[in-house]
Amino acid sequence: MVQLLVIGLYAHGDSLTVNGVIALLAMAASCVAGLLIRERREHAVALRSQEVAEAVTAERLRIARELHDMVAHSIGIIAIQAGVGNRVIQTQPAEARAALRAIEATSRETLSGLRRTLVSLRQADRGEAPSRESSLAPAPGLADIERLVAATMDAGVRVDLQSSGDQRPLPADIDLSAYRIVQEALTNVVRHAGTGRCRVAIDYGNEELSVEVIDDGRGATGNGSAHGFGIVGMRERVGLLGGRLSAGPRPEGGFRVAARLPLPAPVTVAAEVR
């Protein structure tokens, strides 16, 4: 249709050669326009496919970090409690029963979390929407720190928890990341530090949230996470939020993990002028 319009507009009845050239040019222009449109559409489709693939990869990495944090911490607690129960089962049966109860509670909680994650993965593979149960399952946050500290103390590590600043609700991603950083750091203390105490400090600043975990244990020598995914996962979480993380041995001994997560500026609503 476009070719016919172009030819009809520019054609001259008294020159067949000119009309032929115009017709060829019109056909060539139409072909080029069609190729450009098709290429643009294919490029848009390719970009969309790439965005979807990147989103899927990011989600899989997020799930992998969640699984690592949850399972590593729980297995560490279970191993410590099993060792305690095995040592005192003959001489202190009450202590052994307490250790078994802690193992049971930790195992049930971990299995429940794994079940929710696997259900979400299966639904994502089938293209289904998340179920009501999985969508309502609350993600952990700093409100659960005391429960995390109690589990760590049950594993034999005393935790000195300090909180400062204006405690307030945080964005879900920052709240979850802060919790996971503390969880991973405490897991490393239980499994690698070889010490019986550590300190957790959380500061609710105006512009950023600061999280710090310090122990006086073996430092980098005993911190197996330096070659694993623990600190790598922390750095990924902090990096995604535009924050800063430092993790390493302290000059005076022990190990220190410190994260600074920027907080969004509060939304202010201007008063309406009447």
GROMACS .gro file of C-alpha atoms in nm:
model
  274
    1MET     CA    1   0.000   0.000   0.000
    2VAL     CA    2   0.279   0.240   0.091
    3GLN     CA    3   0.460   0.153  -0.230
    4LEU     CA    4   0.152   0.232  -0.437
    5LEU     CA    5   0.102   0.568  -0.265
    6VAL     CA    6   0.465   0.668  -0.322
    7ILE     CA    7   0.457   0.560  -0.683
    8GLY     CA    8   0.126   0.741  -0.745
    9LEU     CA    9   0.259   1.058  -0.588
   10TYR     CA   10   0.586   1.082  -0.777
   11ALA     CA   11   0.516   0.897  -1.100
   12HIS     CA   12   0.517   1.084  -1.435
   13GLY     CA   13   0.316   0.939  -1.717
   14ASP     CA   14   0.551   1.060  -1.992
   15SER     CA   15   0.864   0.878  -1.866
   16LEU     CA   16   0.865   0.503  -1.811
   17THR     CA   17   1.228   0.508  -1.701
   18VAL     CA   18   1.164   0.763  -1.426
   19ASN     CA   19   0.856   0.576  -1.315
   20GLY     CA   20   1.055   0.252  -1.298
   21VAL     CA   21   1.329   0.412  -1.090
   22ILE     CA   22   1.071   0.564  -0.856
   23ALA     CA   23   0.903   0.226  -0.819
   24LEU     CA   24   1.234   0.056  -0.737
   25LEU     CA   25   1.325   0.326  -0.484
   26ALA     CA   26   0.983   0.299  -0.323
   27MET     CA   27   1.017  -0.079  -0.296
   28ALA     CA   28   1.366  -0.046  -0.150
   29ALA     CA   29   1.252   0.214   0.104
   30SER     CA   30   0.959  -0.002   0.207
   31CYS     CA   31   1.182  -0.306   0.249
   32VAL     CA   32   1.432  -0.108   0.459
   33ALA     CA   33   1.153   0.033   0.677
   34GLY     CA   34   1.010  -0.314   0.725
   35LEU     CA   35   1.348  -0.456   0.820
   36LEU     CA   36   1.408  -0.174   1.068
   37ILE     CA   37   1.069  -0.224   1.230
   38ARG     CA   38   1.122  -0.600   1.256
   39GLU     CA   39   1.472  -0.553   1.397
   40ARG     CA   40   1.341  -0.307   1.653
   41ARG     CA   41   1.071  -0.550   1.759
   42GLU     CA   42   1.320  -0.837   1.786
   43HIS     CA   43   1.553  -0.617   1.989
   44ALA     CA   44   1.269  -0.522   2.225
   45VAL     CA   45   1.177  -0.889   2.267
   46ALA     CA   46   1.543  -0.977   2.335
   47LEU     CA   47   1.573  -0.700   2.594
   48ARG     CA   48   1.256  -0.817   2.763
   49SER     CA   49   1.381  -1.176   2.771
   50GLN     CA   50   1.712  -1.059   2.917
   51GLU     CA   51   1.534  -0.859   3.187
   52VAL     CA   52   1.321  -1.161   3.277
   53ALA     CA   53   1.629  -1.386   3.290
   54GLU     CA   54   1.815  -1.137   3.512
   55ALA     CA   55   1.515  -1.109   3.742
   56VAL     CA   56   1.493  -1.488   3.770
   57THR     CA   57   1.866  -1.511   3.842
   58ALA     CA   58   1.843  -1.241   4.109
   59GLU     CA   59   1.551  -1.419   4.271
   60ARG     CA   60   1.732  -1.753   4.267
   61LEU     CA   61   2.036  -1.591   4.429
   62ARG     CA   62   1.813  -1.435   4.693
   63ILE     CA   63   1.654  -1.771   4.769
   64ALA     CA   64   1.997  -1.937   4.779
   65ARG     CA   65   2.116  -1.679   5.032
   66GLU     CA   66   1.802  -1.729   5.240
   67LEU     CA   67   1.847  -2.106   5.240
   68HIS     CA   68   2.216  -2.080   5.327
   69ASP     CA   69   2.156  -1.842   5.615
   70MET     CA   70   1.870  -2.044   5.756
   71VAL     CA   71   2.022  -2.390   5.720
   72ALA     CA   72   2.377  -2.294   5.826
   73HIS     CA   73   2.257  -2.127   6.143
   74SER     CA   74   2.015  -2.407   6.234
   75ILE     CA   75   2.264  -2.687   6.169
   76GLY     CA   76   2.522  -2.505   6.380
   77ILE     CA   77   2.277  -2.478   6.670
   78ILE     CA   78   2.171  -2.842   6.632
   79ALA     CA   79   2.533  -2.963   6.628
   80ILE     CA   80   2.618  -2.771   6.944
   81GLN     CA   81   2.307  -2.892   7.126
   82ALA     CA   82   2.365  -3.252   7.016
   83GLY     CA   83   2.718  -3.236   7.154
   84VAL     CA   84   2.591  -3.096   7.486
   85GLY     CA   85   2.325  -3.366   7.512
   86ASN     CA   86   2.573  -3.641   7.432
   87ARG     CA   87   2.815  -3.525   7.704
   88VAL     CA   88   2.559  -3.490   7.985
   89ILE     CA   89   2.303  -3.758   7.902
   90GLN     CA   90   2.438  -3.991   8.173
   91THR     CA   91   2.514  -3.741   8.447
   92GLN     CA   92   2.263  -3.460   8.384
   93PRO     CA   93   1.952  -3.600   8.216
   94ALA     CA   94   1.760  -3.273   8.266
   95GLU     CA   95   2.025  -3.083   8.067
   96ALA     CA   96   2.017  -3.353   7.800
   97ARG     CA   97   1.638  -3.323   7.771
   98ALA     CA   98   1.669  -2.945   7.738
   99ALA     CA   99   1.922  -2.990   7.458
  100LEU     CA  100   1.690  -3.236   7.282
  101ARG     CA  101   1.401  -2.991   7.311
  102ALA     CA  102   1.617  -2.717   7.159
  103ILE     CA  103   1.714  -2.952   6.874
  104GLU     CA  104   1.349  -3.038   6.814
  105ALA     CA  105   1.237  -2.674   6.811
  106THR     CA  106   1.520  -2.564   6.582
  107SER     CA  107   1.460  -2.856   6.346
  108ARG     CA  108   1.087  -2.788   6.322
  109GLU     CA  109   1.144  -2.419   6.256
  110THR     CA  110   1.402  -2.493   5.986
  111LEU     CA  111   1.183  -2.754   5.818
  112SER     CA  112   0.893  -2.511   5.816
  113GLY     CA  113   1.106  -2.244   5.650
  114LEU     CA  114   1.241  -2.492   5.394
  115ARG     CA  115   0.888  -2.610   5.318
  116ARG     CA  116   0.770  -2.253   5.252
  117THR     CA  117   1.068  -2.189   5.026
  118LEU     CA  118   1.022  -2.510   4.828
  119VAL     CA  119   0.651  -2.441   4.785
  120SER     CA  120   0.735  -2.096   4.648
  121LEU     CA  121   0.990  -2.247   4.408
  122ARG     CA  122   0.745  -2.506   4.277
  123GLN     CA  123   0.477  -2.243   4.229
  124ALA     CA  124   0.723  -2.017   4.046
  125ASP     CA  125   0.822  -2.303   3.814
  126ARG     CA  126   0.455  -2.368   3.733
  127GLY     CA  127   0.382  -1.999   3.694
  128GLU     CA  128   0.137  -2.002   3.984
  129ALA     CA  129   0.071  -1.723   4.228
  130PRO     CA  130   0.201  -1.778   4.581
  131SER     CA  131  -0.042  -1.953   4.812
  132ARG     CA  132  -0.214  -1.762   5.089
  133GLU     CA  133  -0.016  -1.951   5.352
  134SER     CA  134   0.325  -1.879   5.200
  135SER     CA  135   0.242  -1.517   5.121
  136LEU     CA  136   0.130  -1.456   5.477
  137ALA     CA  137   0.438  -1.617   5.633
  138PRO     CA  138   0.626  -1.326   5.793
  139ALA     CA  139   0.988  -1.272   5.703
  140PRO     CA  140   1.223  -1.241   6.001
  141GLY     CA  141   1.347  -0.901   6.105
  142LEU     CA  142   1.514  -0.715   6.389
  143ALA     CA  143   1.205  -0.776   6.602
  144ASP     CA  144   1.318  -1.142   6.612
  145ILE     CA  145   1.674  -1.064   6.726
  146GLU     CA  146   1.605  -1.157   7.088
  147ARG     CA  147   1.484  -1.501   6.981
  148LEU     CA  148   1.800  -1.539   6.770
  149VAL     CA  149   2.013  -1.432   7.065
  150ALA     CA  150   1.838  -1.682   7.292
  151ALA     CA  151   1.908  -1.965   7.046
  152THR     CA  152   2.274  -1.861   7.029
  153MET     CA  153   2.301  -1.853   7.408
  154ASP     CA  154   2.148  -2.202   7.418
  155ALA     CA  155   2.438  -2.307   7.197
  156GLY     CA  156   2.683  -2.191   7.462
  157VAL     CA  157   2.773  -1.839   7.345
  158ARG     CA  158   2.670  -1.550   7.565
  159VAL     CA  159   2.543  -1.254   7.360
  160ASP     CA  160   2.549  -0.897   7.487
  161LEU     CA  161   2.274  -0.725   7.287
  162GLN     CA  162   2.285  -0.346   7.272
  163SER     CA  163   2.038  -0.125   7.088
  164SER     CA  164   2.049   0.252   7.047
  165GLY     CA  165   1.868   0.520   6.857
  166ASP     CA  166   1.502   0.560   6.771
  167GLN     CA  167   1.373   0.207   6.723
  168ARG     CA  168   1.109   0.217   6.451
  169PRO     CA  169   0.966   0.003   6.171
  170LEU     CA  170   1.211  -0.037   5.883
  171PRO     CA  171   1.162  -0.119   5.514
  172ALA     CA  172   1.117  -0.494   5.476
  173ASP     CA  173   1.434  -0.550   5.270
  174ILE     CA  174   1.654  -0.357   5.515
  175ASP     CA  175   1.494  -0.526   5.814
  176LEU     CA  176   1.543  -0.873   5.668
  177SER     CA  177   1.901  -0.803   5.556
  178ALA     CA  178   1.999  -0.669   5.898
  179TYR     CA  179   1.856  -0.978   6.064
  180ARG     CA  180   2.036  -1.212   5.824
  181ILE     CA  181   2.368  -1.033   5.875
  182VAL     CA  182   2.341  -1.073   6.252
  183GLN     CA  183   2.231  -1.435   6.208
  184GLU     CA  184   2.525  -1.521   5.984
  185ALA     CA  185   2.772  -1.343   6.211
  186LEU     CA  186   2.641  -1.528   6.519
  187THR     CA  187   2.657  -1.856   6.328
  188ASN     CA  188   3.023  -1.788   6.256
  189VAL     CA  189   3.086  -1.712   6.623
  190VAL     CA  190   2.922  -2.039   6.731
  191ARG     CA  191   3.096  -2.251   6.471
  192HIS     CA  192   3.436  -2.091   6.426
  193ALA     CA  193   3.531  -1.833   6.691
  194GLY     CA  194   3.598  -2.071   6.979
  195THR     CA  195   3.474  -1.821   7.234
  196GLY     CA  196   3.193  -1.811   7.486
  197ARG     CA  197   3.076  -1.454   7.437
  198CYS     CA  198   3.019  -1.186   7.176
  199ARG     CA  199   2.849  -0.850   7.143
  200VAL     CA  200   2.573  -0.739   6.903
  201ALA     CA  201   2.514  -0.365   6.864
  202ILE     CA  202   2.228  -0.219   6.658
  203ASP     CA  203   2.205   0.155   6.608
  204TYR     CA  204   1.896   0.315   6.452
  205GLY     CA  205   2.043   0.631   6.307
  206ASN     CA  206   1.860   0.904   6.122
  207GLU     CA  207   2.018   0.823   5.788
  208GLU     CA  208   2.148   0.468   5.827
  209LEU     CA  209   2.112   0.151   6.028
  210SER     CA  210   2.433   0.020   6.182
  211VAL     CA  211   2.478  -0.343   6.279
  212GLU     CA  212   2.793  -0.471   6.449
  213VAL     CA  213   2.888  -0.816   6.580
  214ILE     CA  214   3.217  -0.846   6.774
  215ASP     CA  215   3.376  -1.147   6.939
  216ASP     CA  216   3.708  -1.209   7.115
  217GLY     CA  217   3.772  -1.550   6.963
  218ARG     CA  218   4.029  -1.686   6.720
  219GLY     CA  219   3.971  -1.420   6.454
  220ALA     CA  220   4.039  -1.501   6.088
  221THR     CA  221   4.228  -1.818   6.181
  222GLY     CA  222   3.913  -1.982   6.304
  223ASN     CA  223   3.660  -1.804   6.087
  224GLY     CA  224   3.578  -2.059   5.820
  225SER     CA  225   3.328  -1.826   5.657
  226ALA     CA  226   3.614  -1.627   5.504
  227HIS     CA  227   3.638  -1.896   5.238
  228GLY     CA  228   3.268  -1.981   5.220
  229PHE     CA  229   2.948  -1.805   5.121
  230GLY     CA  230   2.873  -1.643   5.457
  231ILE     CA  231   3.058  -1.314   5.421
  232VAL     CA  232   3.002  -1.318   5.045
  233GLY     CA  233   2.629  -1.333   5.111
  234MET     CA  234   2.657  -1.045   5.358
  235ARG     CA  235   2.841  -0.833   5.101
  236GLU     CA  236   2.580  -0.909   4.835
  237ARG     CA  237   2.296  -0.811   5.066
  238VAL     CA  238   2.465  -0.489   5.176
  239GLY     CA  239   2.572  -0.406   4.821
  240LEU     CA  240   2.217  -0.445   4.689
  241LEU     CA  241   2.101  -0.191   4.946
  242GLY     CA  242   2.381   0.055   4.869
  243GLY     CA  243   2.545   0.005   5.208
  244ARG     CA  244   2.893  -0.076   5.338
  245LEU     CA  245   3.027  -0.387   5.505
  246SER     CA  246   3.353  -0.453   5.685
  247ALA     CA  247   3.442  -0.799   5.811
  248GLY     CA  248   3.779  -0.904   5.943
  249PRO     CA  249   4.002  -0.974   6.242
  250ARG     CA  250   4.038  -0.710   6.511
  251PRO     CA  251   4.385  -0.579   6.608
  252GLU     CA  252   4.314  -0.663   6.972
  253GLY     CA  253   4.194  -1.012   6.881
  254GLY     CA  254   3.870  -1.165   6.770
  255PHE     CA  255   3.654  -1.089   6.468
  256ARG     CA  256   3.431  -0.797   6.376
  257VAL     CA  257   3.143  -0.771   6.130
  258ALA     CA  258   2.998  -0.424   6.078
  259ALA     CA  259   2.731  -0.322   5.828
  260ARG     CA  260   2.588   0.019   5.752
  261LEU     CA  261   2.260   0.021   5.563
  262PRO     CA  262   2.130   0.355   5.435
  263LEU     CA  263   1.774   0.435   5.532
  264PRO     CA  264   1.531   0.608   5.297
  265ALA     CA  265   1.445   0.966   5.379
  266PRO     CA  266   1.115   1.004   5.563
  267VAL     CA  267   0.826   1.116   5.350
  268THR     CA  268   0.699   1.459   5.449
  269VAL     CA  269   0.359   1.585   5.348
  270ALA     CA  270   0.328   1.959   5.298
  271ALA     CA  271   0.034   2.125   5.469
  272GLU     CA  272  -0.243   2.228   5.235
  273VAL     CA  273  -0.276   2.605   5.200
  274ARG     CA  274  -0.633   2.723   5.222
   0.00000   0.00000   0.00000
